[in-house]
Amino acid sequence: KAKSAGGGCFAAYHPDMLAGLVARLELEADLRLALERGQLHLHYQPTVDLATSEVIGFEALARWQHPERGMITPAEFIPIAEATGLIVPLGRWVLNEACRQAVEWTQAADGRPVKMAVNVSVRQFDRADLVEVVAGILAETGMPADQLCLEMTESVLMTDTDDNLEQLLRLKALGVTLAIDDFGTGYSSLAYLRRFPVDTLKIDRSFVERLGALTDDTALADTIVQLGKSLGMATVAEGIEEFGQLAALREMGCHFAQGYYFSRPVPADEAGRLFLDGADAVR
Ligand code: C2E
Ligand code: MG
Ligand code: MG
Ligand code: MG
């Protein structure tokens, strides 16, 4: 790029870029230590059944409390983890901790099952052992497979298609649920969607935002809900912040929802109380 711009290759370097690179390398080294030292933890955002207003479970979301820099968001550290391969041990830790927690809450609720959704990066599919890792964690934690949902973006369907399809079929065979996260923002086609063993579509927050009082653009969210219905898939709306959005999605027949309207992602102790309190907790 620099050469074609006519500046010679030195034009590619700038002090700001070096500073950016150093910051990134530092963050990478810190993330490696954080993993080893147990400085990552999980927050949990409730998933609400729109028919009953009950909390049926949670999405586990990774948090990093950096000793000097404070809270670092997943938007910052997940891309670094993906680029460096750290996402593999990180992803394994998240899965294990989320399953362990779901089993604990299920027992505390006298067996009322806690559904747990865990984000899985497309990079975790690059390694051939994802299925074994999931199977091992289910066995070790005692998590019933049907309580675990793996969330992945459309990129999993679009890259390494044959290999990823095979892994997804094997994951399905374990009994876990598969969801497409941020659905509608990628480029997957209907053909891909039908070919893959997907159970759930998570409607991206950008479509839910359009259901706000000012814009009232229901077309896209409605299309995804109806698509889900015709393919026999459940739909989950992400990022509900207002009652109007909730009412519109309920009207469309969307099954489940998450969003600040119900609850932000919260630490484990708070999430446990939300589940035990049931429907009243998020109304
Ligand atoms: P995501 O999986 O789509 O998760 C939803 C994100 O939207 C979360 O951000 C959540 O806090 C936020 N959110 C939920 N409700 C609302 C709302 O009503 N309004 C708004 N404005 N935002 C809402 P978070 O926790 O910062 O995570 C961002 C992304 O980082 C996640 O998007 C996911 O892609 C990734 N991520 C987080 N934890 C993990 C993990 O353990 N593994 C992997 N691979 N990715 C993760
Ligand atoms: Mg997600
Ligand atoms: Mg999402
Ligand atoms: Mg996302």
XYZ file of C-alpha atoms and ligand atoms in Angstrom:
332
model
C 0.000 0.000 0.000
C 2.733 2.470 0.987
C 4.684 1.809 -2.188
C 1.784 2.232 -4.514
C 1.088 5.540 -2.788
C 4.496 6.611 -4.129
C 6.117 7.199 -0.758
C 8.457 4.210 -0.656
C 8.140 1.607 2.006
C 9.320 3.904 4.808
C 6.038 5.736 4.490
C 4.415 2.746 6.147
C 6.032 3.602 9.502
C 4.887 6.307 11.777
C 5.655 6.829 15.484
C 1.951 6.405 16.345
C 1.885 3.007 14.696
C 4.882 1.872 16.705
C 3.235 3.075 19.903
C 0.074 1.207 18.901
C 2.042 -1.959 18.253
C 3.845 -1.743 21.594
C 0.550 -1.188 23.427
C -0.894 -4.231 21.692
C 2.093 -6.394 22.557
C 1.859 -5.273 26.186
C -1.822 -6.094 26.265
C -1.113 -9.505 24.776
C 1.510 -10.255 27.433
C -0.855 -8.997 30.154
C -3.721 -11.117 28.836
C -1.537 -14.222 28.938
C -0.708 -13.472 32.587
C -4.327 -12.643 33.413
C -5.370 -16.066 32.150
C -2.687 -17.800 34.190
C -3.432 -15.776 37.318
C -7.203 -16.064 37.142
C -7.834 -12.339 36.593
C -10.597 -12.964 34.082
C -14.124 -13.490 35.242
C -17.596 -13.833 33.811
C -20.636 -11.633 33.909
C -24.034 -13.072 33.099
C -26.885 -11.461 31.194
C -30.326 -13.051 31.655
C -32.286 -14.499 28.757
C -36.013 -13.918 29.177
C -38.821 -16.060 27.745
C -41.137 -13.517 26.097
C -44.195 -15.726 26.583
C -43.807 -16.054 30.365
C -41.364 -13.218 31.259
C -39.297 -15.812 33.085
C -35.504 -15.853 33.247
C -34.615 -19.153 31.580
C -30.867 -18.718 31.703
C -27.931 -16.487 30.831
C -25.279 -15.533 28.328
C -21.780 -15.686 29.794
C -19.655 -12.642 28.897
C -15.936 -12.459 29.624
C -14.587 -9.593 31.740
C -10.997 -8.572 32.387
C -10.167 -6.536 35.449
C -6.645 -5.294 34.679
C -4.610 -4.544 37.831
C -3.500 -1.123 36.509
C -5.822 -0.237 33.659
C -9.103 -1.221 35.265
C -11.853 -2.938 33.323
C -10.918 -3.804 29.731
C -13.868 -4.529 27.435
C -14.208 -7.692 25.322
C -14.255 -5.442 22.247
C -10.592 -4.719 23.098
C -9.272 -8.054 24.330
C -11.216 -10.646 22.321
C -9.668 -9.484 18.990
C -6.202 -9.680 20.605
C -6.985 -13.131 21.962
C -8.133 -14.185 18.491
C -5.076 -12.795 16.734
C -2.638 -14.452 19.145
C -4.331 -17.814 19.612
C -4.969 -17.052 23.298
C -8.667 -17.403 22.464
C -8.232 -21.188 22.630
C -7.282 -21.419 26.346
C -9.510 -18.410 27.110
C -12.481 -20.028 25.354
C -11.898 -23.278 27.207
C -11.821 -21.450 30.533
C -15.054 -19.555 29.733
C -16.849 -22.764 28.748
C -15.748 -24.568 31.859
C -16.612 -21.740 34.254
C -20.004 -21.072 32.619
C -20.974 -24.768 32.759
C -19.788 -25.130 36.344
C -21.877 -22.102 37.306
C -24.983 -23.332 35.462
C -24.816 -26.665 37.274
C -24.472 -24.889 40.629
C -27.498 -22.624 39.975
C -29.568 -25.528 38.667
C -28.944 -27.387 41.913
C -29.753 -24.285 43.962
C -33.045 -23.993 42.049
C -34.003 -27.596 42.906
C -33.309 -28.807 39.391
C -34.999 -26.031 37.379
C -32.532 -26.025 34.456
C -30.364 -22.973 33.841
C -29.675 -22.532 30.136
C -26.201 -21.157 29.491
C -25.080 -19.506 26.262
C -21.341 -19.241 25.613
C -19.706 -17.284 22.791
C -17.360 -19.359 20.657
C -14.920 -17.678 18.291
C -14.460 -18.865 14.714
C -10.779 -19.314 15.673
C -11.762 -22.080 18.099
C -12.971 -24.052 15.081
C -9.497 -23.882 13.524
C -8.334 -26.400 16.068
C -9.633 -29.878 15.479
C -10.255 -30.538 19.180
C -13.229 -28.224 19.872
C -15.714 -31.105 20.036
C -13.518 -33.067 22.445
C -13.015 -29.970 24.598
C -16.778 -29.382 24.842
C -17.502 -33.068 25.508
C -14.823 -33.144 28.215
C -16.188 -30.041 29.949
C -19.753 -31.377 29.904
C -18.544 -34.606 31.477
C -16.333 -32.918 34.088
C -18.855 -30.326 35.211
C -21.903 -32.581 34.961
C -23.605 -30.033 32.700
C -26.517 -31.576 30.757
C -25.728 -30.969 27.077
C -29.193 -29.582 26.334
C -28.609 -26.725 28.789
C -25.571 -25.468 26.855
C -25.912 -23.196 23.831
C -22.867 -22.295 21.739
C -23.113 -18.880 20.045
C -21.104 -18.244 16.923
C -21.141 -15.597 14.241
C -22.026 -16.215 10.609
C -18.289 -16.349 9.819
C -18.254 -19.941 11.125
C -20.630 -20.904 8.312
C -18.764 -18.858 5.710
C -15.153 -19.964 6.257
C -13.750 -23.497 6.170
C -17.298 -24.525 5.411
C -16.897 -28.297 5.096
C -14.658 -28.674 8.117
C -16.787 -26.396 10.318
C -19.975 -28.137 9.208
C -18.528 -31.444 10.301
C -17.591 -30.039 13.716
C -21.045 -28.503 14.142
C -22.715 -31.805 13.326
C -20.573 -33.511 15.950
C -21.409 -30.790 18.491
C -25.106 -31.267 17.705
C -24.657 -34.992 18.232
C -23.462 -34.221 21.787
C -26.851 -32.614 22.349
C -25.797 -28.965 22.639
C -27.772 -26.114 21.047
C -26.232 -23.957 18.325
C -27.037 -20.274 17.815
C -26.007 -17.703 15.228
C -25.011 -14.501 17.041
C -25.489 -10.993 15.606
C -27.659 -12.552 12.899
C -28.298 -10.319 9.914
C -24.972 -8.482 10.029
C -22.966 -11.093 8.106
C -23.263 -12.479 4.634
C -24.596 -15.945 5.165
C -27.265 -16.972 2.703
C -30.429 -18.945 3.156
C -28.677 -21.907 1.545
C -25.981 -21.909 4.241
C -28.502 -21.523 6.998
C -30.429 -24.577 5.823
C -27.312 -26.656 5.428
C -26.037 -26.056 8.957
C -27.613 -27.598 12.061
C -28.556 -24.238 13.582
C -31.235 -24.126 16.320
C -31.421 -20.429 17.146
C -31.040 -17.027 15.474
C -29.988 -14.099 17.638
C -31.342 -10.939 16.063
C -28.578 -8.346 16.076
C -29.054 -5.329 18.313
C -28.950 -2.970 15.316
C -32.348 -4.315 14.148
C -33.839 -4.047 17.623
C -32.655 -0.425 17.822
C -34.788 0.359 14.776
C -37.863 -0.613 16.771
C -37.404 2.499 18.884
C -40.197 5.008 19.338
C -38.696 7.396 16.763
C -37.820 5.094 13.884
C -40.387 2.296 14.284
C -38.829 0.270 11.475
C -40.133 -3.233 12.120
C -39.416 -4.758 8.697
C -35.969 -6.271 9.301
C -36.576 -7.701 12.767
C -39.895 -9.121 11.579
C -38.242 -10.723 8.549
C -35.715 -12.507 10.786
C -38.399 -13.727 13.207
C -40.478 -15.086 10.316
C -37.376 -16.629 8.713
C -36.623 -18.369 11.997
C -40.181 -19.658 12.201
C -40.175 -21.021 8.680
C -36.861 -22.805 9.287
C -38.048 -24.147 12.639
C -35.507 -22.094 14.583
C -35.967 -20.167 17.810
C -35.312 -16.425 17.786
C -33.635 -14.347 20.488
C -33.657 -10.548 20.324
C -30.469 -8.839 21.534
C -30.220 -5.399 23.074
C -33.780 -4.630 24.160
C -33.662 -1.290 25.975
C -37.257 -0.032 25.825
C -40.689 -1.439 26.506
C -41.802 -0.558 22.950
C -39.142 -2.836 21.478
C -40.226 -5.647 23.770
C -43.884 -5.217 22.792
C -43.070 -5.155 19.068
C -40.947 -8.315 19.281
C -43.554 -10.132 21.335
C -46.136 -9.201 18.695
C -43.898 -10.670 15.978
C -43.680 -13.936 17.878
C -40.018 -13.677 18.875
C -39.344 -16.286 21.569
C -36.606 -14.908 23.805
C -34.893 -11.618 24.586
C -31.933 -10.032 26.297
C -31.131 -6.405 26.941
C -30.605 -3.620 29.435
C -34.405 -3.285 29.714
C -34.347 -6.541 31.694
C -30.832 -6.489 33.066
C -27.271 -5.621 32.167
C -24.710 -8.407 32.372
C -24.129 -8.808 36.120
C -21.638 -10.613 38.391
C -22.350 -14.233 39.324
C -23.868 -13.639 42.772
C -26.384 -11.156 41.396
C -27.232 -13.400 38.434
C -27.862 -16.336 40.761
C -30.376 -14.241 42.711
C -32.073 -13.134 39.463
C -32.628 -16.748 38.477
C -33.996 -17.806 41.847
C -36.330 -14.787 41.945
C -37.708 -15.818 38.532
C -40.079 -13.662 36.523
C -40.453 -10.880 39.062
C -36.728 -10.154 38.978
C -36.691 -8.604 35.520
C -40.145 -7.050 35.232
P -22.320 -10.533 21.905
O -22.061 -11.975 22.119
O -23.192 -10.147 20.780
O -22.870 -10.009 23.300
C -23.800 -8.959 23.444
C -23.130 -7.663 23.836
O -24.126 -6.629 23.860
C -22.503 -7.673 25.230
O -21.378 -6.798 25.191
C -23.616 -7.075 26.076
O -23.146 -6.467 27.277
C -24.169 -6.034 25.135
N -25.579 -5.711 25.433
C -26.526 -6.520 25.956
N -27.719 -5.884 26.076
C -27.525 -4.636 25.597
C -28.397 -3.490 25.461
O -29.578 -3.504 25.791
N -27.832 -2.370 24.906
C -26.521 -2.319 24.531
N -26.061 -1.177 24.035
N -25.673 -3.387 24.652
C -26.175 -4.529 25.175
P -19.960 -7.215 25.793
O -20.129 -8.003 27.052
O -19.115 -5.978 25.837
O -19.391 -8.217 24.711
C -19.122 -7.788 23.403
C -18.785 -8.943 22.498
O -17.563 -9.558 22.890
C -19.823 -10.075 22.533
O -20.918 -9.748 21.708
C -18.996 -11.227 22.004
O -18.935 -11.179 20.601
C -17.618 -10.922 22.567
N -17.399 -11.743 23.772
C -17.697 -11.496 25.071
N -17.331 -12.534 25.844
C -16.786 -13.467 25.025
C -16.222 -14.787 25.211
O -16.180 -15.345 26.330
N -15.752 -15.432 24.102
C -15.827 -14.866 22.859
N -15.341 -15.563 21.801
N -16.361 -13.653 22.637
C -16.839 -12.964 23.703
Mg -23.255 -13.585 22.112
Mg -24.641 -10.541 19.677
Mg -21.124 -9.849 18.872
